[in-house]
Tab-separated table of C-alpha atoms in Angstrom:
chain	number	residue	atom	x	y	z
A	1	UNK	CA	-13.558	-3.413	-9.634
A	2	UNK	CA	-9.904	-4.037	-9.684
A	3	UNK	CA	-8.351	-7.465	-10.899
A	4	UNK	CA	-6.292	-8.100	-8.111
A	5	UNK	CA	-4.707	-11.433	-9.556
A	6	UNK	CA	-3.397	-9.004	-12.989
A	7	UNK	CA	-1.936	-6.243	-10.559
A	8	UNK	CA	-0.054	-8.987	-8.629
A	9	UNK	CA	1.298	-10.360	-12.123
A	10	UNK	CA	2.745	-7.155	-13.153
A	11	UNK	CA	4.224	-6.061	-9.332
A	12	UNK	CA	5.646	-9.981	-9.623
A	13	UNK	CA	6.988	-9.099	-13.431
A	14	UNK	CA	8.745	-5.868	-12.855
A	15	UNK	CA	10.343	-7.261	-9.585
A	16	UNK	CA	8.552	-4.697	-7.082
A	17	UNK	CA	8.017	-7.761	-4.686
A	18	UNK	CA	10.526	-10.696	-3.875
A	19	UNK	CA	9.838	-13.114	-1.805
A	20	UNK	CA	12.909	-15.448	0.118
A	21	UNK	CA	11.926	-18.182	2.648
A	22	UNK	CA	15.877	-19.236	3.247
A	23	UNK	CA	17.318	-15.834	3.434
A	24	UNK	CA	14.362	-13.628	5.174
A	25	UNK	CA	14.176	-9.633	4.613
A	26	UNK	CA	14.265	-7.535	8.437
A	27	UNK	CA	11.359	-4.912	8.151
A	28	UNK	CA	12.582	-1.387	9.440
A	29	UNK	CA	9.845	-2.629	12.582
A	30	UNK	CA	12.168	-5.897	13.169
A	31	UNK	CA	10.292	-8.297	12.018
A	32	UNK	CA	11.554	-11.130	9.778
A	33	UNK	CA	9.314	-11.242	6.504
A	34	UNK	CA	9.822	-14.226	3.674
A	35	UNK	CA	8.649	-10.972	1.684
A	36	UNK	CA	9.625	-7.645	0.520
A	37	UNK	CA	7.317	-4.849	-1.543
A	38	UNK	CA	8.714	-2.063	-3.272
A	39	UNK	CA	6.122	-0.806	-5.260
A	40	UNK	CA	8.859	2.259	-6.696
A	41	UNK	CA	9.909	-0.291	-8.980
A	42	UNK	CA	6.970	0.236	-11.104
A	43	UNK	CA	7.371	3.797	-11.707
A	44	UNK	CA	10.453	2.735	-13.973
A	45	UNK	CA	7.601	1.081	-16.191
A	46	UNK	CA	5.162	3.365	-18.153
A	47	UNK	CA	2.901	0.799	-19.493
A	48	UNK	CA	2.511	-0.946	-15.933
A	49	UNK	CA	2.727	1.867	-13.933
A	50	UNK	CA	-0.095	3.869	-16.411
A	51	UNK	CA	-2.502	0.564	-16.028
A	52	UNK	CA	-1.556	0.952	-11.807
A	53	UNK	CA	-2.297	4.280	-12.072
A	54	UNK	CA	-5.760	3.448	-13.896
A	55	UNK	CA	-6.887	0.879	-11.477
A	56	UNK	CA	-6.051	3.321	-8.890
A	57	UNK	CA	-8.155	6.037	-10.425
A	58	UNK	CA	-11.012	2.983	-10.986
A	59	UNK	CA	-11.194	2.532	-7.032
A	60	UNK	CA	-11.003	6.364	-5.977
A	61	UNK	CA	-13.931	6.653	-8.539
A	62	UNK	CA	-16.094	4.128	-7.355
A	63	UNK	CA	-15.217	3.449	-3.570
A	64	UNK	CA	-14.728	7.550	-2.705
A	65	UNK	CA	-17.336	9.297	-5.496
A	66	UNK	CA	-17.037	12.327	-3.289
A	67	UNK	CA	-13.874	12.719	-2.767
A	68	UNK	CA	-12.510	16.158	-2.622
A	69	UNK	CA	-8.994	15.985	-1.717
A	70	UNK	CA	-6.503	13.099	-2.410
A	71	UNK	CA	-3.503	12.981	-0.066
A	72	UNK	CA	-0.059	11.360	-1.032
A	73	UNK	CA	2.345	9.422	1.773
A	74	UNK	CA	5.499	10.569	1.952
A	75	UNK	CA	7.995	9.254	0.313
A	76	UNK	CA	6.725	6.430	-1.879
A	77	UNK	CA	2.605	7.602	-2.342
A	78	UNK	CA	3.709	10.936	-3.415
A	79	UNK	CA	4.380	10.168	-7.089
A	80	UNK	CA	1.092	7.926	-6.840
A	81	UNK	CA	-1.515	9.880	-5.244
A	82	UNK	CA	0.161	13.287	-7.943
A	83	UNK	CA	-0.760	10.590	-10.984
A	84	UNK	CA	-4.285	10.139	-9.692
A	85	UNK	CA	-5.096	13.580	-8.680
A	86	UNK	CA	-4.244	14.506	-11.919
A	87	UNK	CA	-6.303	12.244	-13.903
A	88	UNK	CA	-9.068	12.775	-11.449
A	89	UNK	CA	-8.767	16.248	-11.518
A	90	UNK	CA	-9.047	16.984	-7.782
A	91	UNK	CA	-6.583	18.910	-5.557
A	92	UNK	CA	-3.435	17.662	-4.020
A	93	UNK	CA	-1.102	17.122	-0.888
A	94	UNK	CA	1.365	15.677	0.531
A	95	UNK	CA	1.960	14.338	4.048
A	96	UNK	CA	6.084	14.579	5.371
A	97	UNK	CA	6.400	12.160	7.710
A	98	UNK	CA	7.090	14.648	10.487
A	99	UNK	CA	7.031	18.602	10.286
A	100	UNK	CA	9.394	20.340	7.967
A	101	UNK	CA	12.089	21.543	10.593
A	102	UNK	CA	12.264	25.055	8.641
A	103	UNK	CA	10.560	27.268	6.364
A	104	UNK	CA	6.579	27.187	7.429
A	105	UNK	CA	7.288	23.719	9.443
A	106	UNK	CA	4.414	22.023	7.515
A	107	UNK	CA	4.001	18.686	7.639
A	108	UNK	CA	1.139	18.745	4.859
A	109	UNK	CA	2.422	20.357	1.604
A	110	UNK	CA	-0.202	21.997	-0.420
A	111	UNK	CA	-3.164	24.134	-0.326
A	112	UNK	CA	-6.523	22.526	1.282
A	113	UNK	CA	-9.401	23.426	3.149
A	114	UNK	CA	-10.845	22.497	6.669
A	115	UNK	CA	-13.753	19.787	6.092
A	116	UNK	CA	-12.634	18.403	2.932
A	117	UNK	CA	-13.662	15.016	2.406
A	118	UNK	CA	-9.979	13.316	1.785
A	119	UNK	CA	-8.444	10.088	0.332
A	120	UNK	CA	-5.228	8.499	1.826
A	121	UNK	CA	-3.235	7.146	-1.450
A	122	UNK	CA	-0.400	4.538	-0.416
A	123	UNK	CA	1.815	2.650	-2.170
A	124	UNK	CA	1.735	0.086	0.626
A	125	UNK	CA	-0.030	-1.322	3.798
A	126	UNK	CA	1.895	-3.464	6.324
A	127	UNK	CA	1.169	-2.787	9.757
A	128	UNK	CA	-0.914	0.027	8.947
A	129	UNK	CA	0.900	2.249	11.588
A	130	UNK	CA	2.220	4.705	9.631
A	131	UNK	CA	-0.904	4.939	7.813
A	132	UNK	CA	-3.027	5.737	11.155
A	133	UNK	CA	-0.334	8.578	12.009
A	134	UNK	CA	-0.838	10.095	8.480
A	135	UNK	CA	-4.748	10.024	9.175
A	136	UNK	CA	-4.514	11.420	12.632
A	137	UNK	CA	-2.033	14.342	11.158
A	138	UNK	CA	-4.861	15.106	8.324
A	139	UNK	CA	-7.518	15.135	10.835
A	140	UNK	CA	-5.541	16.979	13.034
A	141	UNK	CA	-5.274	19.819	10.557
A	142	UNK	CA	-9.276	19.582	9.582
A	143	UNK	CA	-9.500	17.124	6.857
A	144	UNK	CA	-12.122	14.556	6.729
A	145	UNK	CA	-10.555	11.487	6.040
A	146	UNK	CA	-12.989	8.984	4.753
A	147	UNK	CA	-10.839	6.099	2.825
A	148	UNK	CA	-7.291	5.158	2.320
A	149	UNK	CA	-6.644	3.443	-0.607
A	150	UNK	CA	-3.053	1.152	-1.094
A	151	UNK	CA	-1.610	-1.227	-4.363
A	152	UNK	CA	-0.220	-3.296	-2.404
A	153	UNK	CA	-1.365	-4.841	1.385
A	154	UNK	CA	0.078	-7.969	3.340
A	155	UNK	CA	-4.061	-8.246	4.662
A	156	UNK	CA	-2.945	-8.414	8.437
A	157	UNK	CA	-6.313	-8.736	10.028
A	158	UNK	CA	-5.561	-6.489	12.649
A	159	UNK	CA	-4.549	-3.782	10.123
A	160	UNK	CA	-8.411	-3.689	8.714
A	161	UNK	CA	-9.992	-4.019	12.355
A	162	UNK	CA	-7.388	-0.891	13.009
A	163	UNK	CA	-8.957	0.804	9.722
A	164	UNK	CA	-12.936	-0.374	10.666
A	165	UNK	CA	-11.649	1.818	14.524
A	166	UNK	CA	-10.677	4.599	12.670
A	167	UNK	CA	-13.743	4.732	10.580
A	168	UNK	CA	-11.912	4.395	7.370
A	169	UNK	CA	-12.930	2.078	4.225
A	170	UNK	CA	-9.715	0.534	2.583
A	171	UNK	CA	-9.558	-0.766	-0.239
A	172	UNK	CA	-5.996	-2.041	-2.156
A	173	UNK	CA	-5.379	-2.874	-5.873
A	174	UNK	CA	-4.046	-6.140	-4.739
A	175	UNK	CA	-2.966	-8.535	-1.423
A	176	UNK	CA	-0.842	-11.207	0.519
A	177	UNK	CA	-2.778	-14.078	-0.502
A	178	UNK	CA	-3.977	-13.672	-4.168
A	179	UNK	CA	-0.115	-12.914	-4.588
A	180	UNK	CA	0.924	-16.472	-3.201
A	181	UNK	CA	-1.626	-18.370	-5.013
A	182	UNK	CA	-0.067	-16.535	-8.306
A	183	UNK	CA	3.125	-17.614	-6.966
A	184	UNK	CA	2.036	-21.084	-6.578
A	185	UNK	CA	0.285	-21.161	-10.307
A	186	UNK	CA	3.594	-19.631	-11.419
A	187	UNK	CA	5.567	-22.191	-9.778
A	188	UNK	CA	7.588	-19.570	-7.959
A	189	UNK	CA	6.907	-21.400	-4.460
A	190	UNK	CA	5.443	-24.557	-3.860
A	191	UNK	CA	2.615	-26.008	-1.890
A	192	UNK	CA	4.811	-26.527	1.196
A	193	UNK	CA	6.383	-23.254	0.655
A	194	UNK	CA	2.533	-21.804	0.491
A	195	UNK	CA	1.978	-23.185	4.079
A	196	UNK	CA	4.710	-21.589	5.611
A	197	UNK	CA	4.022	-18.021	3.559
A	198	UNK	CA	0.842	-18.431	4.947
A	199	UNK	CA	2.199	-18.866	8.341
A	200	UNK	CA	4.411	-16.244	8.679
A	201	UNK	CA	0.912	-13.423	8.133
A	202	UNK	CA	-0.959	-15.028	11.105
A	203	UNK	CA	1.818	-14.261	13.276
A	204	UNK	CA	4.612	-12.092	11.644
A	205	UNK	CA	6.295	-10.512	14.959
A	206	UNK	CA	6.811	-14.289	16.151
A	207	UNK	CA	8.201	-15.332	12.757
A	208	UNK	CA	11.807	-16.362	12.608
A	209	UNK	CA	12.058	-17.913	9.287
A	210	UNK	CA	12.564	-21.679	8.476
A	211	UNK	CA	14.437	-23.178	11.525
């Protein structure tokens, strides 16, 4: 399985995550977040983004042996979920994240069948929100999503009770809390700064920064 302390090293190496207790980022939701994951940044790396890719591959393999179908999240899975489709060798789409407002009007891009057993790839979890809509739109069109797998996830319980609902497994490369322990071994944060990291996932809507 995955090493999720390595993956966090190399997302924390080529800058894809920040984190920034005194000046907090604003999530497109509203939230205030001490964090901030842009997992494009590794796509600028070939060595990192080839071993990403791997473990990737590694947890499609093992978690989803009978896959059929991998789908992409517009915009940011799209490059991923291409990379491991093509190693994997299985067919490919894309979801938009609403229909295309000419042309055919698709909202999934590709060729697929009704019934195929499908894998969600995502750069990143956070809510899991727009995750859920991608799944519904799949389903909607006959796929049979089974898993959704992510590099990156903040670990809000909520978001893997809102998976368990949906009758998903998730899996992701790497999460919240092996990332601040890193941080801590790292000395990027320190232990006071780990409580209040810590606080801000058990109650992110309510979280205002440091007062």
């Amino acid at each position: 399985m995955t090493n999720e302390k390595a993956i966090a090293e190399k997302l924390l190496q080529v800058n894809a995550i920040k984190l920034n207790l005194k000046e907090p980022f604003t999530w497109a939701s509203g939230w205030k977040s001490p964090i901030y994951c842009d997992n494009r940044h590794i796509l600028s790396f070939p060595f990192i983004r080839d071993y990403i890719k791997s473990e990737l591959c590694n947890v499609v393999f093992e978690k989803f042996s009978g896959a059929e179908l991998l789908a992409g999240v517009a915009t940011a899975g799209i490059a991923w979920g291409a990379m491991v489709a093509d190693q994997l060798k299985l067919p490919y789409v894309y979801v938009r994240p609403k229909p295309k407002e000419h042309g055919l009007g698709n909202q999934v891009e590709g060729y697929f069948e009704k019934g195929q057993k499908t894998v969600v790839i995502e750069d990143l979890v956070s809510t899991g929100k727009s995750s859920l809509q991608v799944i519904d739109v799949l389903r909607s069109v006959g796929a049979e999503v089974i898993g959704i797998v992510s590099i990156f996830t903040y670990d809000f319980p909520i978001v893997r009770k809102s998976f368990e609902v949906a009758g998903l497994t998730y899996q992701s490369l790497t999460n919240y809390p092996v990332l601040i322990q890193l941080a801590i071994e790292k000395a990027i944060v320190s232990n006071e700064e780990r409580e209040i990291l810590l606080k801000w996932r058990d109650d992110p809507s309510n979280w205002k920064g440091i007062l």
